[in-house]
PDB file of C-alpha atoms in Angstrom:
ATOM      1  CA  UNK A   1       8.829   1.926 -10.617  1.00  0.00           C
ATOM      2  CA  UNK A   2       7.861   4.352  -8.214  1.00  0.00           C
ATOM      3  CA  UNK A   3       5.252   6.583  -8.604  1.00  0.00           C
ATOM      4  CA  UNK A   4       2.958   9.613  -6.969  1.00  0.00           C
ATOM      5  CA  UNK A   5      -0.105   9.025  -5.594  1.00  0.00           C
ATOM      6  CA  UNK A   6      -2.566  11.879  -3.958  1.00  0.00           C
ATOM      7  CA  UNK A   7      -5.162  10.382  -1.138  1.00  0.00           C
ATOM      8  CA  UNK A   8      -7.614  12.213   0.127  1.00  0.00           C
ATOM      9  CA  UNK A   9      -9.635  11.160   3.318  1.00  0.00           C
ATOM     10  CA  UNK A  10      -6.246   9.576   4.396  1.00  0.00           C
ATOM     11  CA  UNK A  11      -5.658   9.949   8.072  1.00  0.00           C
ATOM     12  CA  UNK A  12      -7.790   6.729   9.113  1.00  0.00           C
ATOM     13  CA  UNK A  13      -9.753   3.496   7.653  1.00  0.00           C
ATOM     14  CA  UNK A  14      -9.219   2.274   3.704  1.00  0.00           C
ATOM     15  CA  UNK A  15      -7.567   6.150   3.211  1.00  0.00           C
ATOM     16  CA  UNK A  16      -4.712   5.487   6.330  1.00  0.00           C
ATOM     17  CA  UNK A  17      -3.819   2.098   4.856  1.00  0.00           C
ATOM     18  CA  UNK A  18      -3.861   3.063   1.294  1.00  0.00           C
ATOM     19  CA  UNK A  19      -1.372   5.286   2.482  1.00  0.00           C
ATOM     20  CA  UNK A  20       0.480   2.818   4.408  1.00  0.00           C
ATOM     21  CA  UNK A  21       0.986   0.044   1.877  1.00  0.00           C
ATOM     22  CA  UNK A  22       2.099   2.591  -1.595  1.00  0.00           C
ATOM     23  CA  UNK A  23       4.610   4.028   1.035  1.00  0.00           C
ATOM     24  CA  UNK A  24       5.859   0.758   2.008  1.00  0.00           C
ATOM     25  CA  UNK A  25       6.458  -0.131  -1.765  1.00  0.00           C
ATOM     26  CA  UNK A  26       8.629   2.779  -2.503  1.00  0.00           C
ATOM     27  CA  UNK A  27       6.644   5.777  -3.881  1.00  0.00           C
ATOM     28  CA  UNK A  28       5.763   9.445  -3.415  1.00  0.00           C
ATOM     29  CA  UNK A  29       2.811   9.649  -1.535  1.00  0.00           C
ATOM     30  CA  UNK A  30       0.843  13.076  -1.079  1.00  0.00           C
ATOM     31  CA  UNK A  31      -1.604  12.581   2.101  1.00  0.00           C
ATOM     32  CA  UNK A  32      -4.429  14.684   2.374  1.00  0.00           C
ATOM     33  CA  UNK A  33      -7.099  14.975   5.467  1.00  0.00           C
ATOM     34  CA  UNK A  34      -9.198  17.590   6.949  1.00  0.00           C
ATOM     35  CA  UNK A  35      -7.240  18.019  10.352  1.00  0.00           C
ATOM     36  CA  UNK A  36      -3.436  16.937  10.193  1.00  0.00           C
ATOM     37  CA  UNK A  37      -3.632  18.208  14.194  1.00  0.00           C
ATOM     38  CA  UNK A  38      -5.832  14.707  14.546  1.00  0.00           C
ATOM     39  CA  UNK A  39      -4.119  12.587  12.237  1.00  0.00           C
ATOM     40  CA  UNK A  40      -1.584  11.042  14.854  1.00  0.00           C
ATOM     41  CA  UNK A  41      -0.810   8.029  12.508  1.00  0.00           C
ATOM     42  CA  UNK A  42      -0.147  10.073   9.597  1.00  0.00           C
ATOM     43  CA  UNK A  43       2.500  11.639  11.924  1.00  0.00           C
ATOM     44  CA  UNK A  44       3.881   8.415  12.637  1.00  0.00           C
ATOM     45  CA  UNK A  45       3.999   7.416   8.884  1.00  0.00           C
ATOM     46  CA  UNK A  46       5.556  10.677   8.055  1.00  0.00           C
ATOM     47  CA  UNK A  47       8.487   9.447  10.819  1.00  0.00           C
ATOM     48  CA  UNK A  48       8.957   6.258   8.950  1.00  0.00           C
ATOM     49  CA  UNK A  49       8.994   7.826   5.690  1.00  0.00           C
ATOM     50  CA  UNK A  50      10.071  11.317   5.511  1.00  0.00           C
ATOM     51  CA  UNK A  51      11.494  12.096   2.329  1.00  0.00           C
ATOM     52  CA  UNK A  52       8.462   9.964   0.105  1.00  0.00           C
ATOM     53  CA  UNK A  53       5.351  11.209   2.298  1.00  0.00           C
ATOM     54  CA  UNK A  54       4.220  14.764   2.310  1.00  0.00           C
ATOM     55  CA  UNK A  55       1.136  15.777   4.386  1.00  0.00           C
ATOM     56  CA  UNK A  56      -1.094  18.076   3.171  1.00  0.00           C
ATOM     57  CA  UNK A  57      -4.467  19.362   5.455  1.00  0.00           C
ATOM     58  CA  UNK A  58      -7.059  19.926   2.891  1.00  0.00           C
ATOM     59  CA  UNK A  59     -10.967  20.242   3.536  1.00  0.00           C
ATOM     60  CA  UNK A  60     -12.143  18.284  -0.007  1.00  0.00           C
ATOM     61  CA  UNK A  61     -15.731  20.341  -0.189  1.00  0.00           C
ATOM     62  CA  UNK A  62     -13.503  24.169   0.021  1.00  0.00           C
ATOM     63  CA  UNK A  63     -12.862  24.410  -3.425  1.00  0.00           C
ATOM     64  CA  UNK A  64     -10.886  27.328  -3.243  1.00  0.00           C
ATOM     65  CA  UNK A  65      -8.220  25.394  -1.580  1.00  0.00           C
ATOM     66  CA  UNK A  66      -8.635  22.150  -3.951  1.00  0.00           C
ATOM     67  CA  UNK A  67      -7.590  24.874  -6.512  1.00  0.00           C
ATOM     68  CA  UNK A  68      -4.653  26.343  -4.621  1.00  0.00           C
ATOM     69  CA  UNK A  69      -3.512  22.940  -4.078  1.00  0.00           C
ATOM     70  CA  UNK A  70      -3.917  21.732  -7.839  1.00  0.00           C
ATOM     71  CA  UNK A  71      -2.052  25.406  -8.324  1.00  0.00           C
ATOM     72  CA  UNK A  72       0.770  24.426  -5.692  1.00  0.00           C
ATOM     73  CA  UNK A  73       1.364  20.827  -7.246  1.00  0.00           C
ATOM     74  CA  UNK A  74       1.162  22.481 -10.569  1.00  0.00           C
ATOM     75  CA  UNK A  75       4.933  20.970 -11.738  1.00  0.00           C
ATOM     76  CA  UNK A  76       3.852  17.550 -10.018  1.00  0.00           C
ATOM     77  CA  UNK A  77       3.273  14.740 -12.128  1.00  0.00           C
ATOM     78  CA  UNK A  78       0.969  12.522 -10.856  1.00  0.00           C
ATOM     79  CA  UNK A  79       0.222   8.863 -11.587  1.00  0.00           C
ATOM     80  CA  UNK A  80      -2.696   8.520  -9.065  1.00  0.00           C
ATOM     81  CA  UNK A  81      -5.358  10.316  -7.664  1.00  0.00           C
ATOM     82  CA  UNK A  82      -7.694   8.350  -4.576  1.00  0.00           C
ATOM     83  CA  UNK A  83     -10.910   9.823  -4.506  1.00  0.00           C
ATOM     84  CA  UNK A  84     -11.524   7.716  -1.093  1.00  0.00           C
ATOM     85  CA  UNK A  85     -12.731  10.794   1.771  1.00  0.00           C
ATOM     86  CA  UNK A  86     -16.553   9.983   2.483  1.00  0.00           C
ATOM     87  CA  UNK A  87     -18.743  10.282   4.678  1.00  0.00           C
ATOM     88  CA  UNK A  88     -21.642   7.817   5.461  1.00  0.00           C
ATOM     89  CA  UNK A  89     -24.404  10.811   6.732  1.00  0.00           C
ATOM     90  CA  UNK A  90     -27.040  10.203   9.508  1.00  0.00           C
ATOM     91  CA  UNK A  91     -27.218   6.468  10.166  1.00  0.00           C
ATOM     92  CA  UNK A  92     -30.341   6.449  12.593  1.00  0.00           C
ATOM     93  CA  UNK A  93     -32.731   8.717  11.171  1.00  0.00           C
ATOM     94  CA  UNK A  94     -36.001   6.994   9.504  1.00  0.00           C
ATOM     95  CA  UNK A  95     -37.639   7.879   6.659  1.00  0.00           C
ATOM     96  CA  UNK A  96     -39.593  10.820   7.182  1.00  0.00           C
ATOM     97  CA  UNK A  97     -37.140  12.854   9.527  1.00  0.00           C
ATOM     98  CA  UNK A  98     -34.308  12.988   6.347  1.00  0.00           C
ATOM     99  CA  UNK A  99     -33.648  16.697   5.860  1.00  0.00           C
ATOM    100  CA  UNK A 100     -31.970  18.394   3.224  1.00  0.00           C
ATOM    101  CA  UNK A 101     -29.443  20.090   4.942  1.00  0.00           C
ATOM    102  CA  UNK A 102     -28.263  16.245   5.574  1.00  0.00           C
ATOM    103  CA  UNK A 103     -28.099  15.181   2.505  1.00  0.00           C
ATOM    104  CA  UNK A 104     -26.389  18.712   0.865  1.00  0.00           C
ATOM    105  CA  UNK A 105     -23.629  17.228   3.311  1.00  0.00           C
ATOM    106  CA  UNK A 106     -23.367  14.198   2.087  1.00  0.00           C
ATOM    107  CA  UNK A 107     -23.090  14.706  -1.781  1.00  0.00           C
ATOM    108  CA  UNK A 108     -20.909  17.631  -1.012  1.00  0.00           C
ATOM    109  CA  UNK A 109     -17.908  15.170   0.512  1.00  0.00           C
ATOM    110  CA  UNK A 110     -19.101  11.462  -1.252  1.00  0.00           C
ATOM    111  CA  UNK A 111     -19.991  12.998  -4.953  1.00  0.00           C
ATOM    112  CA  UNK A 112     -19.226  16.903  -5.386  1.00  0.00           C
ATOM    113  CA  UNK A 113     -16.054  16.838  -4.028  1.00  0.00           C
ATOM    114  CA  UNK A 114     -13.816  13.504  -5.711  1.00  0.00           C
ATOM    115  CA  UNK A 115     -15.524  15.755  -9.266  1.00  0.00           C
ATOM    116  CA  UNK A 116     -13.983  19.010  -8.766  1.00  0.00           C
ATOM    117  CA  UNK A 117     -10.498  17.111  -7.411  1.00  0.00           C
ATOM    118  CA  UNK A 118     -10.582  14.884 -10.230  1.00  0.00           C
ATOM    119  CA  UNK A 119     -11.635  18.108 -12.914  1.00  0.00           C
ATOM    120  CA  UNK A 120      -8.417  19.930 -11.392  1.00  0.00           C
ATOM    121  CA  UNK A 121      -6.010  17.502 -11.280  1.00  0.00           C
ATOM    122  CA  UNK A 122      -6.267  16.566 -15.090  1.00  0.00           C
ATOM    123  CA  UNK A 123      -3.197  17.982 -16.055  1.00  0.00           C
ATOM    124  CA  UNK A 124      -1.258  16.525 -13.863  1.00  0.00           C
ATOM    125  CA  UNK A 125      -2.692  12.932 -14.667  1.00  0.00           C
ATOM    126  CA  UNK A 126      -2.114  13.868 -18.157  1.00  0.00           C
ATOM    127  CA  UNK A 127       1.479  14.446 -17.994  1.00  0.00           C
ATOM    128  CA  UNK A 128       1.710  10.230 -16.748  1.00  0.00           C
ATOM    129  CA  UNK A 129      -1.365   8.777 -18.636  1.00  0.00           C
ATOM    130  CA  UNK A 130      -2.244   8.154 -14.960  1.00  0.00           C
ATOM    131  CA  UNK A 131      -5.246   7.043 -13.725  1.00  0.00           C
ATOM    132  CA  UNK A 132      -8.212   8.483 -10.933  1.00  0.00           C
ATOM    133  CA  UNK A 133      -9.995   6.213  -8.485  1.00  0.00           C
ATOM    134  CA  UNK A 134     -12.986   6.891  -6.794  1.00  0.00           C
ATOM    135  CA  UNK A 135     -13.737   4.795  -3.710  1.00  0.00           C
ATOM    136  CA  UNK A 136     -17.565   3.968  -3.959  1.00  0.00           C
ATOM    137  CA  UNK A 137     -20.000   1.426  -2.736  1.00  0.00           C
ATOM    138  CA  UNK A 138     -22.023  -1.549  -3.854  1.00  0.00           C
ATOM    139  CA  UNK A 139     -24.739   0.288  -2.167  1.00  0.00           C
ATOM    140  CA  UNK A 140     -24.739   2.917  -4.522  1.00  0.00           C
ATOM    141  CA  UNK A 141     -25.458   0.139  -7.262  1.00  0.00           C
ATOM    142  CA  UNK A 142     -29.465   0.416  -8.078  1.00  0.00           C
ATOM    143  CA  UNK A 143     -29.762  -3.012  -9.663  1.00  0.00           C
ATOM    144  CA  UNK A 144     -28.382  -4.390  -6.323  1.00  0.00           C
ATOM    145  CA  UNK A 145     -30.470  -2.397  -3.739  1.00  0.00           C
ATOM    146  CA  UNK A 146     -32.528  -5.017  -1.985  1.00  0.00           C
ATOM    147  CA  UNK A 147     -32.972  -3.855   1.439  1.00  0.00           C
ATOM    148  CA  UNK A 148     -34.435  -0.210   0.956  1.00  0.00           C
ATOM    149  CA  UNK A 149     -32.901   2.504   3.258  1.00  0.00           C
ATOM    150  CA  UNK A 150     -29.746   4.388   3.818  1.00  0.00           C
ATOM    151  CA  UNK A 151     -31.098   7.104   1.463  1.00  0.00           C
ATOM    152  CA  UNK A 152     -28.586   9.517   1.457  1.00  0.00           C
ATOM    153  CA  UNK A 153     -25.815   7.685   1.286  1.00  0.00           C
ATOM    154  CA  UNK A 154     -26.827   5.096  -1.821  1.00  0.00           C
ATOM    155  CA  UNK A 155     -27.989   8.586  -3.469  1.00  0.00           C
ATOM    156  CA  UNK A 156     -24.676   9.772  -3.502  1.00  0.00           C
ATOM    157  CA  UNK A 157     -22.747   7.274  -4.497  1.00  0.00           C
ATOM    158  CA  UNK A 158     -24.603   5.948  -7.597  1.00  0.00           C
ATOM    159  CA  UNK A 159     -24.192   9.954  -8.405  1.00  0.00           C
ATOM    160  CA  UNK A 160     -20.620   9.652  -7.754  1.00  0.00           C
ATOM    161  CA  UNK A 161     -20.570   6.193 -10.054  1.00  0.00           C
ATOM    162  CA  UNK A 162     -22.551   8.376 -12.850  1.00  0.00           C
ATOM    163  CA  UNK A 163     -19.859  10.819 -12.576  1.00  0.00           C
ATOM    164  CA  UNK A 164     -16.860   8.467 -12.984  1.00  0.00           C
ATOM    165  CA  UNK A 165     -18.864   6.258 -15.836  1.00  0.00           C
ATOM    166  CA  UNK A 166     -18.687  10.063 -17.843  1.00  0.00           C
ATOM    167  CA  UNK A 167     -15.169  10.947 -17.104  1.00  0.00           C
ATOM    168  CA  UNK A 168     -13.738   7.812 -18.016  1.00  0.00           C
ATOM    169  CA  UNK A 169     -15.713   8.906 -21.449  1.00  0.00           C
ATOM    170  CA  UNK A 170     -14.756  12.356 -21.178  1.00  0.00           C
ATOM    171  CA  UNK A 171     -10.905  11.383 -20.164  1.00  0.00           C
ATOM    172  CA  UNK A 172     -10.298   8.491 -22.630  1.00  0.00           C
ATOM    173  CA  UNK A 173      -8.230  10.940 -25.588  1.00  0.00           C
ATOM    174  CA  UNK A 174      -5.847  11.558 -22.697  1.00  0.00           C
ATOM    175  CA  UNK A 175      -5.340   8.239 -21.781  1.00  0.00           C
ATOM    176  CA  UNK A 176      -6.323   8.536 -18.313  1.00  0.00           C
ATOM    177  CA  UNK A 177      -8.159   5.703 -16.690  1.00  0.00           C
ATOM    178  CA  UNK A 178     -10.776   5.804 -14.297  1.00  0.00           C
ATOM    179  CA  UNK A 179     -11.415   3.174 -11.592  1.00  0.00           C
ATOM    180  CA  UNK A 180     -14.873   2.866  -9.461  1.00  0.00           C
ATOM    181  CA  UNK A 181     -14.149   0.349  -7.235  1.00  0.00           C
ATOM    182  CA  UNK A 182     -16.366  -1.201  -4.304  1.00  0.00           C
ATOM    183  CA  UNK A 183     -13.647  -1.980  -1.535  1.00  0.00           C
ATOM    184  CA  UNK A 184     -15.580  -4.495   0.210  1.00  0.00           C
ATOM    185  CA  UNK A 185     -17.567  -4.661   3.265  1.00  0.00           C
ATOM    186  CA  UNK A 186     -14.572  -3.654   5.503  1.00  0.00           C
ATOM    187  CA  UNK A 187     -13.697  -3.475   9.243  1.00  0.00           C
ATOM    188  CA  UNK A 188     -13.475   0.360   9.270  1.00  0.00           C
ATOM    189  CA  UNK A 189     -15.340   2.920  11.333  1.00  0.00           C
ATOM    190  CA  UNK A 190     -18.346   3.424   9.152  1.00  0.00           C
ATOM    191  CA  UNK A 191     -18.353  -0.677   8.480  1.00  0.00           C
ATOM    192  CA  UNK A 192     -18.251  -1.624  11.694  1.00  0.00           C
ATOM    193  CA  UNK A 193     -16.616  -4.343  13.772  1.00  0.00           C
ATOM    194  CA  UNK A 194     -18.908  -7.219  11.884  1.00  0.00           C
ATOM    195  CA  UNK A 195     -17.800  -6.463   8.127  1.00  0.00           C
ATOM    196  CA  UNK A 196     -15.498  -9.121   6.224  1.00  0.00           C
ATOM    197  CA  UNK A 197     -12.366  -8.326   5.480  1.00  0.00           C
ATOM    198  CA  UNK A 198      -9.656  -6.057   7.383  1.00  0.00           C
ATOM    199  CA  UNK A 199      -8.453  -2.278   5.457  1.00  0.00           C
ATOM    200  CA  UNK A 200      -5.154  -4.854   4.918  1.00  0.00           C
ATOM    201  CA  UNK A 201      -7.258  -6.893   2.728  1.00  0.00           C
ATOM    202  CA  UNK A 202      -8.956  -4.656   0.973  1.00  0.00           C
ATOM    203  CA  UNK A 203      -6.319  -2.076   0.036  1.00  0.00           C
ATOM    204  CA  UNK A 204      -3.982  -5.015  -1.247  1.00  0.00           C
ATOM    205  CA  UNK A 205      -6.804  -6.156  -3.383  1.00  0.00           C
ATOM    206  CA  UNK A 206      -7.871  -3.055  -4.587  1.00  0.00           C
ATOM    207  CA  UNK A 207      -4.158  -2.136  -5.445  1.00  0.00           C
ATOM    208  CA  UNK A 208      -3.689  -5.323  -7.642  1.00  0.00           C
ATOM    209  CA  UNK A 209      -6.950  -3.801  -9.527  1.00  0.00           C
ATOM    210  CA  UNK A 210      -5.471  -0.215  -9.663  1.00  0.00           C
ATOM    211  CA  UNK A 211      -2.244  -1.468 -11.091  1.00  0.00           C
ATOM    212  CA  UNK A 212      -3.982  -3.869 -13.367  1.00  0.00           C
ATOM    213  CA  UNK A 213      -6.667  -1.484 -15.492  1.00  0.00           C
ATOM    214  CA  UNK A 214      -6.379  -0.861 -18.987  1.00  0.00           C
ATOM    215  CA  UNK A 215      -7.935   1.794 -20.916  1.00  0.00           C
ATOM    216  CA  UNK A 216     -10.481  -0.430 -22.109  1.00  0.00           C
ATOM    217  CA  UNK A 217     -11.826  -1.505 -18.595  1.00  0.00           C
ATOM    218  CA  UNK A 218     -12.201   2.218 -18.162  1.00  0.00           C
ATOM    219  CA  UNK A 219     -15.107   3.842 -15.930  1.00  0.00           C
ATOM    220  CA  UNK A 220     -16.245  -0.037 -15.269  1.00  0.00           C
ATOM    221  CA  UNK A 221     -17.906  -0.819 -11.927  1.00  0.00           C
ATOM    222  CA  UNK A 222     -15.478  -3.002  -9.715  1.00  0.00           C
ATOM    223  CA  UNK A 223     -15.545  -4.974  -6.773  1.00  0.00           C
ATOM    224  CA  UNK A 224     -12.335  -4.944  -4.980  1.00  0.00           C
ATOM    225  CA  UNK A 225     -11.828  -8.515  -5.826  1.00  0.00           C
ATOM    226  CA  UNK A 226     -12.049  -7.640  -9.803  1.00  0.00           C
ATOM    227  CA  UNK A 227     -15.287  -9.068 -10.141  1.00  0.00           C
ATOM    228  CA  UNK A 228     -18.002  -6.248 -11.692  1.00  0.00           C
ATOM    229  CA  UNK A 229     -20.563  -5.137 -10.271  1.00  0.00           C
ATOM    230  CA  UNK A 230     -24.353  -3.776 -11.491  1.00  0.00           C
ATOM    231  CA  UNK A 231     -25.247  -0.220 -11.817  1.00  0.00           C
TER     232      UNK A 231
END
């Protein structure tokens, strides 16, 4: 059955093939990004599939127009909504020359943002029973922080993990299900060239999971290959 799915962060990496694959099986895809004018292959998608993919430029930390677009898509029933735009924040700066400014950056795109999204586009998950996923890390899992570092970016996403543990709470009388899924170490942009497993890989495993989660299994911790993972 087809259905419609709204991805943000989608004009390259895990968003870009997320994209890719739920077109190729037959649903509605809404894709957002920051800069359609840069998103050549979302261009070529929307070629290949014009009538099931609609683009849709859309800055996730302006929350004015995350409103206007939850206002716009107000008679659109949704099944799906990919929390997946992040960003991974200053890679190369030791401790002791972090700055705030930095990291009000980072948990405005990684945590802040996918919250107000998600908060606005409950009644159009409602209407479906559908079901939100956020696109976090293992990194942002305290019980599995060995290494020290990359401040910023754990920060934010065991916030953003926090956040999705409470909706699925908060969301569980409507029957919407919420997904916080680790996608892998993947060969992306912020992964690098060394990680495991190809965007292919992961966003076929990670749809299995999506398509598989009950209510029950609801604001759980997931690695892309359904195993769980620690907070």
């Amino acid at each position: 059955m087809s259905q419609t799915i709204l991805i943000t962060g989608a004009n390259r990496g895990l968003g870009l093939e997320f994209t890719r694959q739920y077109l190729e099986y037959q649903n509605q895809v809404i894709a957002c990004c920051r800069d359609l004018n840069k998103a050549l292959a979302l261009h070529d998608l929307k070629e290949k599939y014009p009538h099931t993919l609609t683009l849709i430029q859309l800055d996730v930390t302006d929350t004015d127009a995350v409103h206007k677009l939850a206002q716009d898509l107000e008679h659109t029933e949704l099944d799906l909504l990919i929390n997946n735009a992040g960003v991974y924040g200053p890679k190369h700066k030791p401790l002791g020359a972090l700055c705030a400014e930095d990291f009000e950056e980072v948990l405005k795109v990684n945590t802040i943002a996918p919250l107000i999204l998600s908060q606005a586009f409950i009644p159009h998950l409602a209407q479906t029973q559908g079901k939100v996923a956020f696109i976090t890390s293992r990194m942002g899992s305290i019980t599995d922080n060995q290494s020290g570092g990359s401040y910023l970016y754990r920060a934010s996403k065991a916030a953003l993990n926090a956040l999705g543990k409470s909706l699925a709470l908060d969301l569980e009388a409507d029957d919407i299900k919420v997904l916080i899924i680790h996608p892998g170490w993947v060969k992306t942009d912020m992964g690098g060239e060394h990680a495991w497993i190809t965007p292919e890989q992961s966003i076929s495993q990670m749809r299995k999971l999506i398509h598989s989660i009950t209510l029950d299994q609801s604001g759980q911790f997931w690695h892309c290959d359904g195993s769980k993972l620690p907070w």
